XYZ file of C-alpha atoms in Angstrom:
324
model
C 39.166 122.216 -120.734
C 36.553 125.352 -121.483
C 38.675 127.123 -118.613
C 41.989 127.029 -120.882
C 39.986 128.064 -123.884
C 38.964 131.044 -122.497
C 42.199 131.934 -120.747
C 43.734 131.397 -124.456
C 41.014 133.488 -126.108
C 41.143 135.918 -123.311
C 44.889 136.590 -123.724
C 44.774 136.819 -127.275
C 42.417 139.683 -126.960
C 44.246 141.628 -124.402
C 47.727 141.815 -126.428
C 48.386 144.669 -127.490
C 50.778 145.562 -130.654
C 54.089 147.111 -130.745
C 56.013 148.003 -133.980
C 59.212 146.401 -132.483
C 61.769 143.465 -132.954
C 64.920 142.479 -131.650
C 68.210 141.168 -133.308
C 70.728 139.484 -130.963
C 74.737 138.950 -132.020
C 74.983 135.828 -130.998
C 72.444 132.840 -132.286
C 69.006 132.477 -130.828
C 67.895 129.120 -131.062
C 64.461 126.609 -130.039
C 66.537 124.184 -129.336
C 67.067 121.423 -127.862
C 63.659 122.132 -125.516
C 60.587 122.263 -127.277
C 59.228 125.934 -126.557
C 59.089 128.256 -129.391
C 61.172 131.986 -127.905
C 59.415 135.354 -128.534
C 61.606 136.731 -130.184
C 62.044 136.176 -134.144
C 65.515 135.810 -135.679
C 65.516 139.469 -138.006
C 64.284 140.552 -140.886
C 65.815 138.471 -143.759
C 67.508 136.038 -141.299
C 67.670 132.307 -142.102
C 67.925 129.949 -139.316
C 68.055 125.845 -139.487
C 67.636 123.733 -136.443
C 67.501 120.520 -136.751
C 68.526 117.434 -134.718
C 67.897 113.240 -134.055
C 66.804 111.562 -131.424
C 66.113 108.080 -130.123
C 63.725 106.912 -128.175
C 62.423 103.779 -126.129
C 59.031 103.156 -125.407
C 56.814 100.754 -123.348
C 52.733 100.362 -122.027
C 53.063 97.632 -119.367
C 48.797 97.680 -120.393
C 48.564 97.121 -123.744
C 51.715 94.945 -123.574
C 53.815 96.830 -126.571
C 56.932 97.960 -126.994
C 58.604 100.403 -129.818
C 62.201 101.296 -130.285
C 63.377 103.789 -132.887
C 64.866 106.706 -134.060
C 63.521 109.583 -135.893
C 64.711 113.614 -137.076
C 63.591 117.074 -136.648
C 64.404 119.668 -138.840
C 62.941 123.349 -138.223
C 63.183 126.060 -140.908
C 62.652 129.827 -139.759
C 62.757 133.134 -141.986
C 62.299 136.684 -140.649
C 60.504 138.911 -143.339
C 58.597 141.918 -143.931
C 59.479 143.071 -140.373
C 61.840 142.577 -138.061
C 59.478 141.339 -135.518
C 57.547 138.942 -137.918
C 59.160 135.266 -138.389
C 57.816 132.070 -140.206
C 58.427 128.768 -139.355
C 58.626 124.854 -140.711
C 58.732 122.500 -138.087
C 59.062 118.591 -139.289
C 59.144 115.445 -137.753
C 60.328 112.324 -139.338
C 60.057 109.233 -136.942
C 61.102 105.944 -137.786
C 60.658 102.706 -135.554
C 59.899 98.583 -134.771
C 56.869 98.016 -133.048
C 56.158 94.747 -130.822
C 52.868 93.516 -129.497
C 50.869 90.786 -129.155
C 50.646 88.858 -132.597
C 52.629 92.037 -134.266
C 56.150 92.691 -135.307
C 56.065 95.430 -137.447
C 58.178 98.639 -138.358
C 56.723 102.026 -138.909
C 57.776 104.944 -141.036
C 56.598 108.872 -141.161
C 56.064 112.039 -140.857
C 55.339 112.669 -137.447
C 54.204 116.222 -137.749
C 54.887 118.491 -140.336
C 53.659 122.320 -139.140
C 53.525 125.828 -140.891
C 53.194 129.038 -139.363
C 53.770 132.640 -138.224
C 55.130 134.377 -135.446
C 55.064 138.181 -134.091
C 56.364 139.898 -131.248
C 53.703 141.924 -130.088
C 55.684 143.864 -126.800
C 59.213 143.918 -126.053
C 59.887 145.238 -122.412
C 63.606 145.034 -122.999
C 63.158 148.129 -125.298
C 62.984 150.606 -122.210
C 65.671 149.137 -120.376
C 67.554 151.534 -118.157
C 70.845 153.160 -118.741
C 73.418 151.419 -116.610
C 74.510 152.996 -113.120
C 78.174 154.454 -113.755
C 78.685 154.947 -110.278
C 76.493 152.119 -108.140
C 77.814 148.316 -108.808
C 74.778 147.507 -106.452
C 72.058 149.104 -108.269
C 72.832 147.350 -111.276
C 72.795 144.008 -110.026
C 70.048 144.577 -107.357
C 66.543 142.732 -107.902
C 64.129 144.155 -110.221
C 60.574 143.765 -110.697
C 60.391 144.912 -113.947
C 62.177 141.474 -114.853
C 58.812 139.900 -114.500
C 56.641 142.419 -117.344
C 58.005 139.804 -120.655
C 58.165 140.204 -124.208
C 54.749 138.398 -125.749
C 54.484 136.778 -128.859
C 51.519 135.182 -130.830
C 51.931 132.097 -133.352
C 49.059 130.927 -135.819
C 49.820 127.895 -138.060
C 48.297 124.714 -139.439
C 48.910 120.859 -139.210
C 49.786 119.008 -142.490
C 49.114 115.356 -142.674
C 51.781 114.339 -145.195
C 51.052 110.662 -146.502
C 49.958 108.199 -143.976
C 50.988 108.807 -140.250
C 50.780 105.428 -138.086
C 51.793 107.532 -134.952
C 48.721 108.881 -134.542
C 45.034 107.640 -134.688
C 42.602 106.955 -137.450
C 40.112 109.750 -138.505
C 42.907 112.834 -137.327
C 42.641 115.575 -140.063
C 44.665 116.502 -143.103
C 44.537 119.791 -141.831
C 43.941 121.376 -138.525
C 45.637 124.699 -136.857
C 47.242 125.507 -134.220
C 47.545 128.528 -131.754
C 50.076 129.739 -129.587
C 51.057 132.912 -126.947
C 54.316 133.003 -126.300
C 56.254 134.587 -122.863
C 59.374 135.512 -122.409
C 61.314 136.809 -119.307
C 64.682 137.885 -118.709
C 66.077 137.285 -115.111
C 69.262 139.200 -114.916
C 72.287 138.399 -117.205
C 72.171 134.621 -116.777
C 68.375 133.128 -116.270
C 65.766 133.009 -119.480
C 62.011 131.978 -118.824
C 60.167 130.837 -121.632
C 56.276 129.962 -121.781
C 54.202 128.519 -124.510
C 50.331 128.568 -123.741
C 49.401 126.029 -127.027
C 46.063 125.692 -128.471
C 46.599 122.460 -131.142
C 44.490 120.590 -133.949
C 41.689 122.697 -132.326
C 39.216 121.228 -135.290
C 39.887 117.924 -134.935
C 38.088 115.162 -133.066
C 40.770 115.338 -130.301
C 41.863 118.390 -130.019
C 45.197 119.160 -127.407
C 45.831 122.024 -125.162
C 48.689 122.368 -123.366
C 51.948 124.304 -121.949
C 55.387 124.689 -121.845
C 57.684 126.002 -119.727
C 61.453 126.199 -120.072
C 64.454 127.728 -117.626
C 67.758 128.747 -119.583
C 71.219 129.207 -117.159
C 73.965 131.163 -119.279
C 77.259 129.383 -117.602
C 79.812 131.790 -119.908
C 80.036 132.662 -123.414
C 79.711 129.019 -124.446
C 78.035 127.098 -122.227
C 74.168 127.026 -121.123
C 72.105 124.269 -119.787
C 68.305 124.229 -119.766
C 65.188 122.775 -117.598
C 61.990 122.253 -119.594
C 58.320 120.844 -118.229
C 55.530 120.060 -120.559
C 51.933 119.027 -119.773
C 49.033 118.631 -122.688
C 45.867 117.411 -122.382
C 43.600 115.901 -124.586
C 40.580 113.090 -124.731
C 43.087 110.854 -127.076
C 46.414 111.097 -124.817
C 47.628 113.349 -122.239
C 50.938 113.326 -120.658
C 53.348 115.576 -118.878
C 57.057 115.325 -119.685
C 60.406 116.627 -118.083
C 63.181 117.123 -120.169
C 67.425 118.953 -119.433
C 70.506 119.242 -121.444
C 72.886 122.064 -122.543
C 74.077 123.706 -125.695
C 77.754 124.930 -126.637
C 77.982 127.728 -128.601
C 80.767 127.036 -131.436
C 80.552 130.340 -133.512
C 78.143 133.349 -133.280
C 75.913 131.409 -135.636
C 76.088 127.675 -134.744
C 75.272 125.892 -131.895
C 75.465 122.926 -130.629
C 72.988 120.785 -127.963
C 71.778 117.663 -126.543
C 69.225 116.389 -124.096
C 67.275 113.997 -122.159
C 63.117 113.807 -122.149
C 61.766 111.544 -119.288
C 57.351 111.649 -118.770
C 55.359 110.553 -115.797
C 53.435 107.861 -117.085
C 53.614 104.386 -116.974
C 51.061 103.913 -120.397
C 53.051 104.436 -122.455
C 56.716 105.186 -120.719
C 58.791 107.259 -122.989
C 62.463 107.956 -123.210
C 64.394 110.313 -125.345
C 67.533 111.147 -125.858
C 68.586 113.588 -128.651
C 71.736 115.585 -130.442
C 71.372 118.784 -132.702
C 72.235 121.363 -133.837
C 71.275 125.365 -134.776
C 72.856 127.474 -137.900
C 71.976 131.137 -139.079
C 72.753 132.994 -141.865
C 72.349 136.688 -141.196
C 74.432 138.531 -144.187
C 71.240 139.833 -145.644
C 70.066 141.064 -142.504
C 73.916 143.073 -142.244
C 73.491 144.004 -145.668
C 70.149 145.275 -144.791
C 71.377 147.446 -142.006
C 73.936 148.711 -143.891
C 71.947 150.118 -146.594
C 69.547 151.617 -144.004
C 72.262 153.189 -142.174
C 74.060 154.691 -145.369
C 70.743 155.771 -146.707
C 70.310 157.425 -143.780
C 73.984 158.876 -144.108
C 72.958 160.394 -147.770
C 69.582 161.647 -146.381
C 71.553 163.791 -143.751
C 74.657 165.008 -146.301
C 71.521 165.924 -148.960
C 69.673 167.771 -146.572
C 72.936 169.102 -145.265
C 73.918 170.253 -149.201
C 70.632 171.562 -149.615
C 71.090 173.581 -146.942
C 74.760 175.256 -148.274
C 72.945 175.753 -151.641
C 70.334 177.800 -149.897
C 72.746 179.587 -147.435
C 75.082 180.050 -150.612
C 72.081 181.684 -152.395
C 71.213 183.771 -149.951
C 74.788 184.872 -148.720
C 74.455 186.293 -152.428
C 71.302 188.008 -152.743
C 72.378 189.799 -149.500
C 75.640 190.919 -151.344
C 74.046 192.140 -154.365
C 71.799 194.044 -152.091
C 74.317 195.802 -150.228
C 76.051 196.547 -152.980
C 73.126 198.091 -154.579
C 73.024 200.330 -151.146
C 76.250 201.630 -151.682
């Protein structure tokens, strides 16, 4: 466990910052894995993702079982720059509990998180000019595809009322950490890495990763392969999840998947539908009024410099007259 500390710590310290963002025409959602992308969604871009799930679960051990439902909702905001991005991420689980002596149904928040993101390097902003006359040499391997964007998230845990999914004593508050990695494999394959430092205060503190394969079919279609593995002193797991997403507009999408773990105490099943909206006008708007500001900068300077041409087309005149 001190091992992935320091690789954490380590990596956190090595980043280095790069005044740069990326907007993308077409939507760029979280879901429907669980990794968080590098990349934020723009500078005064709104983006909801949100989804429901159900889920069957069952520890042959402690001889319970639990079958429910539950909803996750995740807000995001790009502000200040066009790298930055913060981020609500709920979950609202519902469910009936059997054991031994107990037939009960449960009801809360799950997890309700708050937090920041920036995208500290973006390789993608050196790419190289296409090949106009080699078909090969644009479509030929590259190393370069392995240098990826990096992103760091900081945020905190809110306990919101009483939670009965997790265990007695677990903090109101406690944060959580993340570096984020993000490579592009040609046109078609996205790799996405979260390194995740979470409720590092509290009495059980989890680290963790995930790692998540995206294959772009065509315009609409992609499908996705996701691993996770945490680890902590009060549960640790590793979980396998696929599904696909169908893009309906440039701004919604729609998904669903399938999360299956390794263990036998508890064994977990998941199956979930969702879906991801943006609204980007502001962020158009935005550009627009950059771009035309940057029009009237250019016709000023350009006006400014007739005025002084004009003004000095006419000092020469009076001067030559003055000659003759």
């Amino acid at each position: 466990m001190m091992n992935i500390k320091r690789l954490l710590l380590l990596t956190f310290l090595m980043v280095s910052t790069v005044q740069y963002g990326q907007y993308t025409d077409l939507i760029n959602s979280n879901r429907p894995g669980e990794s968080m992308s590098a990349f934020s969604v723009g500078k005064t871009v709104i983006q909801a993702e949100g989804g429901v799930y159900g889920f069957k679960e069952k520890h042959d051990l402690l001889r319970y079982e639990a079958n429910g439902f539950g909803s996750e909702v995740d807000l995001r905001y790009g502000a200040i720059y066009d790298q930055l991005e913060f981020d609500l991420n709920t979950q609202y689980q519902y469910d009936w509990y059997q054991a031994p002596l107990v037939n009960d149904t449960r009801g809360g928040f799950k997890q309700f998180t708050l937090g920041a993101k920036y995208l500290v390097y973006d390789p993608f902003l050196k790419e190289e000019k296409p090949n106009l006359y080699s078909w090969k040499a644009n479509h030929k391997f590259k190393w370069n595809d392995f240098i990826p964007a990096v992103a760091i998230y900081g945020g905190f845990n809110l306990q919101l009322g009483t939670n009965p999914f997790t265990y007695d004593g677990d903090p109101k508050f406690s944060p959580k950490l993340m570096v984020i990695t993000q490579n592009q494999f040609g046109k078609h394959w996205v790799l996405v890495t979260n390194l995740i430092a979470d409720k590092i205060l509290a009495k059980y503190p989890s680290y963790g990763m995930i790692a998540t394969m995206t294959r772009g079919f065509n315009m609409r279609w992609s499908g996705f392969m996701e691993i996770q593995g945490y680890k902590s002193d009060y549960y640790a797991d590793t979980v396998f999840r696929f599904g696909a997403a169908y893009l309906v507009r440039e701004n919604i999408q729609l998904d669903a998947s399938l999360s299956k773990n390794v263990k036998a105490t508890p064994s977990i099943l998941y199956a979930s539908i969702g879906a991801s909206w943006r609204f980007d006008a502001n962020y158009e708007t935005n550009y627009k009024r950059v771009k035309n500001k940057a029009l009237d900068d250019k016709k000023g300077k350009k006006d400014k410099k007739s005025k002084k041409d004009k003004g000095k087309k006419r000092k020469d005149e009076i001067e030559l007259e003055k000659t003759k």
